[in-house]
mmCIF file of C-alpha atoms in Angstrom:
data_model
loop_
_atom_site.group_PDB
_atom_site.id
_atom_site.type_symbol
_atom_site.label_atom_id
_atom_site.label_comp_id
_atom_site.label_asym_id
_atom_site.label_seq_id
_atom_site.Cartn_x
_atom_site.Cartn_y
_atom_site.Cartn_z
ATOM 1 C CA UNK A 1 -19.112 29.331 3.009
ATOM 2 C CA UNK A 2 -18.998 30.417 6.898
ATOM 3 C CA UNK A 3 -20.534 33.325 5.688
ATOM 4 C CA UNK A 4 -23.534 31.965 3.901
ATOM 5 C CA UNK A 5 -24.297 30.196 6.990
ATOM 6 C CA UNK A 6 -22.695 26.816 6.665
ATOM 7 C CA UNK A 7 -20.750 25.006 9.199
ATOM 8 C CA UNK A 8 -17.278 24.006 7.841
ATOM 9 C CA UNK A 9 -14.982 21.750 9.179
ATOM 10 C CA UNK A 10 -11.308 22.421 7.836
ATOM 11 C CA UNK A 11 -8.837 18.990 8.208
ATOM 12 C CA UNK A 12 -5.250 19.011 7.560
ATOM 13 C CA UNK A 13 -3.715 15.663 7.060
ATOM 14 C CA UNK A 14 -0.674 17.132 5.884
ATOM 15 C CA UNK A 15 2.094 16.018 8.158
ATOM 16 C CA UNK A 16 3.690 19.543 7.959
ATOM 17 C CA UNK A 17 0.695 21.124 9.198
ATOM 18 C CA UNK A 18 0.077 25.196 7.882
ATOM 19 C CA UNK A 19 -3.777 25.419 9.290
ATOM 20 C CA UNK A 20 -2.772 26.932 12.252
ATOM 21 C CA UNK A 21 -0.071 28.826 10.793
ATOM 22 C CA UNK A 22 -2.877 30.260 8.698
ATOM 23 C CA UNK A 23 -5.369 31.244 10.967
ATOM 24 C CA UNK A 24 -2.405 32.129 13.266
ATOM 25 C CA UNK A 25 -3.876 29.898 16.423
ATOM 26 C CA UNK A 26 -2.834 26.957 17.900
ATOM 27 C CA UNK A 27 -5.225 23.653 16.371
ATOM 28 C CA UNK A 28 -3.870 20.256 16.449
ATOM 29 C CA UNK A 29 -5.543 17.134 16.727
ATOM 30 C CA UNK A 30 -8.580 18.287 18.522
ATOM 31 C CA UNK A 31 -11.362 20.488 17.077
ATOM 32 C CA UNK A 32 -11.182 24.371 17.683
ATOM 33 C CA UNK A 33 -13.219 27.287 16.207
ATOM 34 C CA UNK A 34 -11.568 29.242 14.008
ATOM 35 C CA UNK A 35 -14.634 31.563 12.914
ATOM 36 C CA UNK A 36 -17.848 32.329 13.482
ATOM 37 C CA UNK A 37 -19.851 34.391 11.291
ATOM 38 C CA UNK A 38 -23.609 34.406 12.307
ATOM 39 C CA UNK A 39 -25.284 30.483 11.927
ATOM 40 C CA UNK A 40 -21.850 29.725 10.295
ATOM 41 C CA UNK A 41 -18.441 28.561 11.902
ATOM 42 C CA UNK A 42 -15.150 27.382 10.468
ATOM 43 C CA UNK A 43 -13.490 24.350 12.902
ATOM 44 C CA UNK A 44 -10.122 23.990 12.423
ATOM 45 C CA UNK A 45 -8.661 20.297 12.986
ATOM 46 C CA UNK A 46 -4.842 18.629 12.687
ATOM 47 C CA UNK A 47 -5.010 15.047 12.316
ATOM 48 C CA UNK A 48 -1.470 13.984 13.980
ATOM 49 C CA UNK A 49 -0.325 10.908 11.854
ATOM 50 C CA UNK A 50 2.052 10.031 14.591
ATOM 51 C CA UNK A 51 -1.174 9.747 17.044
ATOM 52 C CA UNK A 52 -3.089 8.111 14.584
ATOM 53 C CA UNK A 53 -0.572 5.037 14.393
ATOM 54 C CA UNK A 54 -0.503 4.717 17.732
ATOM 55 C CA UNK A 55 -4.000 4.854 18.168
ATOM 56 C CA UNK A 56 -4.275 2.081 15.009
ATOM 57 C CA UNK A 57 -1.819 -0.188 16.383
ATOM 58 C CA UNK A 58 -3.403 -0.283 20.098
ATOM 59 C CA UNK A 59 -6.244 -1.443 18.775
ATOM 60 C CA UNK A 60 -4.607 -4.100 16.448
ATOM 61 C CA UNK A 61 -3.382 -5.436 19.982
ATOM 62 C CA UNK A 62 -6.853 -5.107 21.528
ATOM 63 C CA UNK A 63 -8.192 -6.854 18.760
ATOM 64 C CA UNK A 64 -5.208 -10.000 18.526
ATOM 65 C CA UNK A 65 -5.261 -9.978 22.143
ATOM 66 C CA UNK A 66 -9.170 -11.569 22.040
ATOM 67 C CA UNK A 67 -7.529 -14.613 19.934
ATOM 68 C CA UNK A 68 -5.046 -15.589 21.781
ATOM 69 C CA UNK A 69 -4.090 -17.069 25.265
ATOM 70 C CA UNK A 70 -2.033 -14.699 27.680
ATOM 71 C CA UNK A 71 1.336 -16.345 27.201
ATOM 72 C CA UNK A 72 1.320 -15.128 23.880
ATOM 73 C CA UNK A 73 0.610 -11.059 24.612
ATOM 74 C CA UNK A 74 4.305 -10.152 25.315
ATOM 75 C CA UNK A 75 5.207 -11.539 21.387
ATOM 76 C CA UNK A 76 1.973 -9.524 20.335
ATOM 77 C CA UNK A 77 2.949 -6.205 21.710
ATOM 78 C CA UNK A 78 6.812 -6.686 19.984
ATOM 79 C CA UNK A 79 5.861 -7.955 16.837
ATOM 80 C CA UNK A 80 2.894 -5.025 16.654
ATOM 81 C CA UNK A 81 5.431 -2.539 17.544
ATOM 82 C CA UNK A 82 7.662 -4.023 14.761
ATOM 83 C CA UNK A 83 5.060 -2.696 12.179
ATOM 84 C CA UNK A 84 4.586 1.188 13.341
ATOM 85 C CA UNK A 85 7.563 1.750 10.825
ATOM 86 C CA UNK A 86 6.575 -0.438 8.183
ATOM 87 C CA UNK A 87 5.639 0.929 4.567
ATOM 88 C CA UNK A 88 2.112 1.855 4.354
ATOM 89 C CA UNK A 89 1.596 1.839 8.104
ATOM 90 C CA UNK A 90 1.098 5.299 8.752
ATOM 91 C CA UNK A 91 -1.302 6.083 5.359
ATOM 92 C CA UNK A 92 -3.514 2.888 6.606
ATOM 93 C CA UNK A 93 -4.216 4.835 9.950
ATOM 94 C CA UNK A 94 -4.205 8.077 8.545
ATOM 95 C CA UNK A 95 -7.137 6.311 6.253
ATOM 96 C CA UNK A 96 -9.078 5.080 9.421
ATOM 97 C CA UNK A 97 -9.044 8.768 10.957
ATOM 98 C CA UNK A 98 -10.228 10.071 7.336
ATOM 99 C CA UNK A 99 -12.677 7.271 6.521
ATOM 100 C CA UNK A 100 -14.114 7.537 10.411
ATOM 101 C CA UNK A 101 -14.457 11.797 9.783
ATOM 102 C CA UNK A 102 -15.996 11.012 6.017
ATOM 103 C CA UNK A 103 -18.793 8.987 7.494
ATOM 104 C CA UNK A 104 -19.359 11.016 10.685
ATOM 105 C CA UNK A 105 -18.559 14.608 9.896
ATOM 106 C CA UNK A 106 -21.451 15.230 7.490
ATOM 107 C CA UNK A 107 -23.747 14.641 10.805
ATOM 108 C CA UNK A 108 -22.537 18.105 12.274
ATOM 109 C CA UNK A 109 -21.249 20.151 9.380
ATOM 110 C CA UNK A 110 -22.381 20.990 6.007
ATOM 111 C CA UNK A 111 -19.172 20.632 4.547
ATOM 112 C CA UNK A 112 -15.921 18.912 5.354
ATOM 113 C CA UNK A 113 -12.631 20.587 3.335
ATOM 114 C CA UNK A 114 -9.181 18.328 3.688
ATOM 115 C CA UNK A 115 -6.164 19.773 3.204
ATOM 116 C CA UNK A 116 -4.070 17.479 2.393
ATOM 117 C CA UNK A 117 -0.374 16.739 2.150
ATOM 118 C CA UNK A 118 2.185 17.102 -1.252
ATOM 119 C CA UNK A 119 0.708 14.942 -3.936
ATOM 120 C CA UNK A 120 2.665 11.950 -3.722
ATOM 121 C CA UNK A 121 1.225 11.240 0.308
ATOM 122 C CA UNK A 122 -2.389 12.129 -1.039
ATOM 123 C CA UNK A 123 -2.660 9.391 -3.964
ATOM 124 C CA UNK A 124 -1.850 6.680 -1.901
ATOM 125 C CA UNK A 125 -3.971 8.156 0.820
ATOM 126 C CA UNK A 126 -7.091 8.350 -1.731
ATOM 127 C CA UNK A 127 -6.332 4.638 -3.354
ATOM 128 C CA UNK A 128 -5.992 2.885 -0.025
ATOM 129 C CA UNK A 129 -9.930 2.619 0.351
ATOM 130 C CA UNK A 130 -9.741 0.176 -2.690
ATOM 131 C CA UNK A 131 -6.510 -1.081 -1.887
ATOM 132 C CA UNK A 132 -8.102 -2.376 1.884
ATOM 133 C CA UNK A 133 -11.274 -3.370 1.130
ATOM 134 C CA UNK A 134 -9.876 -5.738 -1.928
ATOM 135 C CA UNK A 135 -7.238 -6.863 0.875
ATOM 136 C CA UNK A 136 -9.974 -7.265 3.613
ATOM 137 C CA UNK A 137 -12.070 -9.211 0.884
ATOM 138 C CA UNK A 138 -8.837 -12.359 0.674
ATOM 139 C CA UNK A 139 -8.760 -12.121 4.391
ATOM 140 C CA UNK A 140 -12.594 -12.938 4.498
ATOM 141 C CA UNK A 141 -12.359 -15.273 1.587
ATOM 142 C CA UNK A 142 -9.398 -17.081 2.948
ATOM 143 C CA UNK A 143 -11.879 -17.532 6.619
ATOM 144 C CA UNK A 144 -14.332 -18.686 5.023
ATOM 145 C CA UNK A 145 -12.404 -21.339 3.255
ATOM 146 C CA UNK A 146 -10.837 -22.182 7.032
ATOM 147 C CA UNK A 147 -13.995 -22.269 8.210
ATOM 148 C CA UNK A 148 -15.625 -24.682 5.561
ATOM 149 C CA UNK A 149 -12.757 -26.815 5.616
ATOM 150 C CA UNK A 150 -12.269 -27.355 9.521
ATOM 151 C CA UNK A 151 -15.850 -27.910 9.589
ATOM 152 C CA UNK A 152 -16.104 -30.171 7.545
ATOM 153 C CA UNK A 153 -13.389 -32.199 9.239
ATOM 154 C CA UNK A 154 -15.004 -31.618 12.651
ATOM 155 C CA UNK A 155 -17.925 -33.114 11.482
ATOM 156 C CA UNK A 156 -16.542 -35.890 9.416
ATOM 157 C CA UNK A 157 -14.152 -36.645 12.565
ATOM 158 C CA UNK A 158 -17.324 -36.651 14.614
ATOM 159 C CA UNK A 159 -19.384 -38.703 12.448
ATOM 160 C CA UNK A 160 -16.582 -41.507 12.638
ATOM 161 C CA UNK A 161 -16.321 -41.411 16.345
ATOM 162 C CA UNK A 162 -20.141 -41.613 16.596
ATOM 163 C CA UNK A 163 -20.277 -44.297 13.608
ATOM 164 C CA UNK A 164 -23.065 -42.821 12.454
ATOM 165 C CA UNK A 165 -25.144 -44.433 9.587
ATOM 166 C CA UNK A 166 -25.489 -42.310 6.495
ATOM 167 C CA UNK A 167 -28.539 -40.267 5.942
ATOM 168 C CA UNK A 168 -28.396 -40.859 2.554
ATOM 169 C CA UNK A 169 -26.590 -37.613 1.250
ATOM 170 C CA UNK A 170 -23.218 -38.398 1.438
ATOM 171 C CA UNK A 171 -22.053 -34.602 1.216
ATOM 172 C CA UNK A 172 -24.184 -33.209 3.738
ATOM 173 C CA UNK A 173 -21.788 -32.964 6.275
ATOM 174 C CA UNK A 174 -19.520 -30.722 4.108
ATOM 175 C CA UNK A 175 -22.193 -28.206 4.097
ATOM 176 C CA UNK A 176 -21.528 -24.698 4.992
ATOM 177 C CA UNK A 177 -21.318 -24.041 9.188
ATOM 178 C CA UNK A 178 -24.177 -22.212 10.972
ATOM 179 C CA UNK A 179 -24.139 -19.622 13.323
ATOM 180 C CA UNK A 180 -24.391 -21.926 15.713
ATOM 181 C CA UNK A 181 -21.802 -24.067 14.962
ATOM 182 C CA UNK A 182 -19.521 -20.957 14.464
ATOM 183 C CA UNK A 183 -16.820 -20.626 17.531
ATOM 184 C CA UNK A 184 -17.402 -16.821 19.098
ATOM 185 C CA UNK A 185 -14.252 -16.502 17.811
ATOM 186 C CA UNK A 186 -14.434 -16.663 14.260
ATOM 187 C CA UNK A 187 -17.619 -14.604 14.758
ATOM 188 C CA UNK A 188 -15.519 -11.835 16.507
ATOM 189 C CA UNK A 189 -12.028 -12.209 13.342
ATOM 190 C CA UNK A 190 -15.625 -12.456 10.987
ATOM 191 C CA UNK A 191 -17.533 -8.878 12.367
ATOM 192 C CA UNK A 192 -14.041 -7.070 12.308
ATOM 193 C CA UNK A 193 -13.056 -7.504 9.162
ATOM 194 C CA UNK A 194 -17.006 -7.129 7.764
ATOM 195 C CA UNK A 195 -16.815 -3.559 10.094
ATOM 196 C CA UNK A 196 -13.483 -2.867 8.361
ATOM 197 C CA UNK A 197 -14.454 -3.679 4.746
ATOM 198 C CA UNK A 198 -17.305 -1.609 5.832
ATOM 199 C CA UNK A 199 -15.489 1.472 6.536
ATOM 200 C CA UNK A 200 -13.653 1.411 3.323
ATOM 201 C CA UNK A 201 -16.502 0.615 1.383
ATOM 202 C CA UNK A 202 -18.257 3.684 2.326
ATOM 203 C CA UNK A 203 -15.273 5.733 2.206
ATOM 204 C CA UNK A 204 -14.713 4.919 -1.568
ATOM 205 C CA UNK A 205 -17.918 5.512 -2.371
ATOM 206 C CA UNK A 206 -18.238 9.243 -1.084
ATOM 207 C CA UNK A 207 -15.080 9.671 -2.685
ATOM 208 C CA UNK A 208 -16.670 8.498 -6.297
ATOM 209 C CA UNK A 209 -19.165 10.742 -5.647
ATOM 210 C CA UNK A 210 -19.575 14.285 -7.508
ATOM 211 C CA UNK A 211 -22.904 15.489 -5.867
ATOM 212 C CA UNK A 212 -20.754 15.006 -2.724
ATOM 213 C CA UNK A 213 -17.451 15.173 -2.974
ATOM 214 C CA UNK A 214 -14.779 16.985 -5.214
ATOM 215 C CA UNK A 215 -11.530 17.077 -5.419
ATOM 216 C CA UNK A 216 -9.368 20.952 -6.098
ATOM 217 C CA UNK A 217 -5.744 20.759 -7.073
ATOM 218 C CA UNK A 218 -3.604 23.123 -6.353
ATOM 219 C CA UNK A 219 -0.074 24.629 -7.877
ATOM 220 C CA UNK A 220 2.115 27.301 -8.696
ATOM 221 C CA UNK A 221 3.000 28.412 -12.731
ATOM 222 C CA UNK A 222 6.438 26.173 -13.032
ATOM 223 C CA UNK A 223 7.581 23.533 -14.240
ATOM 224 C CA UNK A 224 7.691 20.894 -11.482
ATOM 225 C CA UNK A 225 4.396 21.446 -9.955
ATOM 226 C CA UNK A 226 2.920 21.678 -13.442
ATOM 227 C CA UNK A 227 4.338 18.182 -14.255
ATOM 228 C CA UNK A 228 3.171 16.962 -10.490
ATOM 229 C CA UNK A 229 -0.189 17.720 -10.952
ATOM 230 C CA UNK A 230 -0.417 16.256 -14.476
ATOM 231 C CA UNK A 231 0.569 12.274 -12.520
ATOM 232 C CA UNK A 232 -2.410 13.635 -9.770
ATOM 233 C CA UNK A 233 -4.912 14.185 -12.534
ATOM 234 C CA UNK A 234 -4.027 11.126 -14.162
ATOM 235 C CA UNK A 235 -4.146 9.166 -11.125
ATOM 236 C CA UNK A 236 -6.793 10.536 -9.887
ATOM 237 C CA UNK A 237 -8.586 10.146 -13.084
ATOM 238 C CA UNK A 238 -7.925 6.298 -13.237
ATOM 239 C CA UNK A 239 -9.323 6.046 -10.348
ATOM 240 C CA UNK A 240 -12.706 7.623 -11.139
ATOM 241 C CA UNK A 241 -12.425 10.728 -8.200
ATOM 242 C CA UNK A 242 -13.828 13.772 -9.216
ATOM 243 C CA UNK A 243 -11.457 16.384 -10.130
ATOM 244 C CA UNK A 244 -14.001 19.960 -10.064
ATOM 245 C CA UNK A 245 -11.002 22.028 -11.083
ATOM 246 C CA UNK A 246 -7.865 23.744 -9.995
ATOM 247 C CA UNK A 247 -6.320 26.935 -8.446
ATOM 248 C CA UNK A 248 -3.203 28.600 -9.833
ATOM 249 C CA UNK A 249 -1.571 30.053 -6.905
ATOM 250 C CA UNK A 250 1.146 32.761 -6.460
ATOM 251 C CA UNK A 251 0.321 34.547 -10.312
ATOM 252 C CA UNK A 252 2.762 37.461 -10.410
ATOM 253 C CA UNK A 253 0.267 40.423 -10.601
ATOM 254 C CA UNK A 254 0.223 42.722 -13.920
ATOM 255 C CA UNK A 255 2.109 45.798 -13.724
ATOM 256 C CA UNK A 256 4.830 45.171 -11.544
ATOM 257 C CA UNK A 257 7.707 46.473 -12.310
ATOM 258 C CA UNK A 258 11.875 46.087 -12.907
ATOM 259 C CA UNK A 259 13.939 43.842 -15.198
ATOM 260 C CA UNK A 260 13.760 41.005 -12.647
ATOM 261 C CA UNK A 261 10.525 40.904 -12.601
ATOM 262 C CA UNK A 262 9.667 40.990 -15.793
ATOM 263 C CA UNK A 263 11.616 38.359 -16.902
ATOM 264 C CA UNK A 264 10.191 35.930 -14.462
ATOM 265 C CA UNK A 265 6.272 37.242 -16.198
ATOM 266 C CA UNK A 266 7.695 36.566 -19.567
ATOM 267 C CA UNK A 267 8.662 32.562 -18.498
ATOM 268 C CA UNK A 268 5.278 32.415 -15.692
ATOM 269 C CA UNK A 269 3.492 33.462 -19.267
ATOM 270 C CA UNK A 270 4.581 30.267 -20.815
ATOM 271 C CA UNK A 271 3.830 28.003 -17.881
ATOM 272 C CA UNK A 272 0.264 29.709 -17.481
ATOM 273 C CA UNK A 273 -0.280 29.056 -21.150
ATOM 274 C CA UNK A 274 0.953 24.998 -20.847
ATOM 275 C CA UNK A 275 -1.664 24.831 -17.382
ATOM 276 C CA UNK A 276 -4.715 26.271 -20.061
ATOM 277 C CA UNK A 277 -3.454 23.688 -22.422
ATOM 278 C CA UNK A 278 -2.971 20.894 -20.392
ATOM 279 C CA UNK A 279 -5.680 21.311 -18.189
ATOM 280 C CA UNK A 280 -8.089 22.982 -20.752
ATOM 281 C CA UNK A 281 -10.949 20.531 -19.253
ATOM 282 C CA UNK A 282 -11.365 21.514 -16.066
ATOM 283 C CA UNK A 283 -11.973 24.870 -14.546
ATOM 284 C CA UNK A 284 -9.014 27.275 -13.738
ATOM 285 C CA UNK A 285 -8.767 30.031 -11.089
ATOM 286 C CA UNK A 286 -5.383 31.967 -10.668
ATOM 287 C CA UNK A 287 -4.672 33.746 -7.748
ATOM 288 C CA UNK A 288 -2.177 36.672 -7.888
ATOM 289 C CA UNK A 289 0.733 36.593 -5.542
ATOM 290 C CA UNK A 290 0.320 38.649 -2.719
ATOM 291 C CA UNK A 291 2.699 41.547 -0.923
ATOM 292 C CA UNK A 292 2.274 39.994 1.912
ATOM 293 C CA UNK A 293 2.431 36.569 3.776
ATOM 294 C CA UNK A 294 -1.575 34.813 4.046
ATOM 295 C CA UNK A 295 -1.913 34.754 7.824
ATOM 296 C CA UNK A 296 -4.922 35.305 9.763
ATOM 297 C CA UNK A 297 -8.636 35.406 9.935
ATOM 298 C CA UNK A 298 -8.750 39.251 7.607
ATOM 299 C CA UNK A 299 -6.274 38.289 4.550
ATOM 300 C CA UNK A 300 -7.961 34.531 3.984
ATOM 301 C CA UNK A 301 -11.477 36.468 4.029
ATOM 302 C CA UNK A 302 -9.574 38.344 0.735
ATOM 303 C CA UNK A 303 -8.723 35.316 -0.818
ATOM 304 C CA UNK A 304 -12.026 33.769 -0.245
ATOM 305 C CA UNK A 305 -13.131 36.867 -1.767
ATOM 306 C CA UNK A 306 -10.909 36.566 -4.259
ATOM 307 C CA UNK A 307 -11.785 32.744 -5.065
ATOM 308 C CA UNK A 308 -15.383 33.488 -4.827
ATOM 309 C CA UNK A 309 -15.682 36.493 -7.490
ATOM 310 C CA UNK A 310 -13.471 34.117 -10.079
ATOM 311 C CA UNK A 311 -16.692 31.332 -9.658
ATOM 312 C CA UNK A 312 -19.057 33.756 -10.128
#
C-alpha cells in the first residue's frame, strides 16, 4: 500500500503487542513512522489498554464530578477506582480509543489496518459498539422518563402553591419540559450520553460497511485455530461485519525434506483441505512458513510481496 502511495496507519490493540517486534523499533502508544516510500508512509501505533482505562475512568470522574457537590468527590474517586477491574472495563475503553481513531484517522490516512488481539478479546471488542449504544439508549430513555415525571410534579406542586385556575386543559402541565425549563444539569448527563451514543453509532456503522471496512482472519493449518476461526466467522457473521477473506499462515513449503517433516505435510494436508471446505466462501491466501523469523522493514516487504502476487 505504502508503496502505491498511500498513507497507512498500522494499530495494534493486542495487549501482547508484536508491531514493534516486527518492524524491530520501539512504537507504543504514540504514533511513529515506520516507512516511508515516496508520497507513502506506514505509522506504527500501540494502543496501551492499561492507559486507555485510566484515561476512561478519569474522565468518568470529570464527568460525575459536574453532578455532584464536593463532599461527595472522595466516594467518587473510590467507587470509580473500584471499577478499573471490573468485567468489560478494559474492552469499553479500549472501544473509545478505537471508535475515537475510526472516526478521526480516515482525516490523515488512506487506510487504517488494526491488528488486533486472539479472537476471543476481538469479538467482544467488535460487538461492544451495539452493546453501548443499546445501553446508552435505557440510560437516555430512563432520563427522559425522570425528567417528564419530576416535571410534571414541579409544575403540578407549583400550580397548587400558586392556586392557579385551570386553563382549561387539564393535562397541560404534564407536557414534555423545554429547554428552558431543563436544569444545566440534565442538559450536561443529556449531551454526554447523546456524544456517547454518538460515538458508537458511527463506529458500528463503518464497521457494517464493505466499501469501507473489511475484516481478514488469520490462522495456522490445525486443528484449534481452524475450530477458533469457525466461532469468529460465525460471530462475526451474525453480526453483519464484513469478512473479505482469510490468510493461512505458516504453510510448510513443498519439497522439504525428512520423515519428520513429511509426516507433519501429510496431517497440514488434511487441515488445508477442511479450511477450503469450511471456508470455501471466502477468499483464501496461504503463506508458506518461512526459514527465518519475520522481523524488520526487508522480510515484511516479502510477505507483502508475497500477499500481493496471491490477489493478483
Amino acid at each position: 500500500m505504502a508503496e502505491r502511495g498511500e498513507r497507512v496507519l498500522l494499530v495494534s490493540t493486542d495487549p501482547a503487542h508484536s508491531l514493534g517486534d516486527l518492524f524491530d523499533r520501539r512504537i507504543g502508544d504514540r504514533e511513529v513512522e515506520l516507512l516511508r516510500d515516496g508520497p507513502g508512509t506506514v505509522v506504527g501505533l500501540e494502543v496501551d489498554p492499561e492507559a486507555e482505562i485510566d484515561r476512561y475512568l478519569e474522565e468518568v470522574k470529570s464527568n460525575m464530578r459536574s453532578f455532584v457537590r464536593p463532599a461527595m468527590f472522595a466516594e467518587i474517586e473510590r467507587q470509580v477506582s473500584l471499577t478499573r477491574h471490573a468485567p468489560g472495563a478494559a474492552e469499553a475503553a479500549m472501544m473509545d480509543r478505537v471508535a475515537d481513531l475510526m472516526h478521526h484517522a480516515p482525516e490523515r490516512f488512506d487506510r487504517v489496518l488494526f491488528d488486533t488481539a486472539p479472537t476471543g478479546h476481538t469479538l467482544r471488542l467488535l460487538t461492544l459498539p451495539e452493546i453501548m449504544s443499546a445501553w446508552t439508549d435505557g440510560l437516555l430513555r430512563s432520563r427522559d422518563r425522570s425528567d417528564a415525571a419530576g416535571d410534571g410534579l414541579r409544575r403540578l406542586l407549583g400550580r397548587k402553591a400558586e392556586r392557579e385556575a385551570p386553563s382549561g386543559d387539564d393535562l397541560a402541565w404534564f407536557e414534555q419540559p423545554t429547554d428552558a425549563d431543563e436544569d444545566p444539569r440534565s442538559r450536561k448527563i443529556r449531551e454526554i450520553l447523546l456524544e456517547r451514543r454518538r460515538r458508537f453509532t458511527r463506529a458500528r456503522r463503518a464497521l457494517l460497511d464493505p466499501e469501507t471496512t473489511a475484516f481478514v482472519l488469520v490462522l495456522i493449518p490445525e486443528k484449534l485455530p481452524i475450530l477458533e476461526s469457525l466461532t469468529a466467522l460465525k460471530v462475526l457473521e451474525e453480526h453483519r461485519v464484513p469478512v473479505a477473506g482469510l490468510v493461512v499462515n505458516r504453510v510448510l513449503p513443498a519439497g522439504s525434506g525428512g520423515a519428520f517433516l513429511e509426516e507433519r505435510r501429510v496431517q497440514e494436508a488434511e487441515y488445508l483441505d477442511r479450511i477450503d471446505r469450511e471456508f470455501d466462501h471466502l477468499p483464501r491466501i496461504r503463506v508458506p512458513l518461512l526459514a527465518r523469523d519475520v522481523e524488520g522493514i526487508e522480510s515484511l516487504r516479502a510477505v507483502a510481496r508475497y500477499l500481493a502476487t496471491a490477489l493478483e
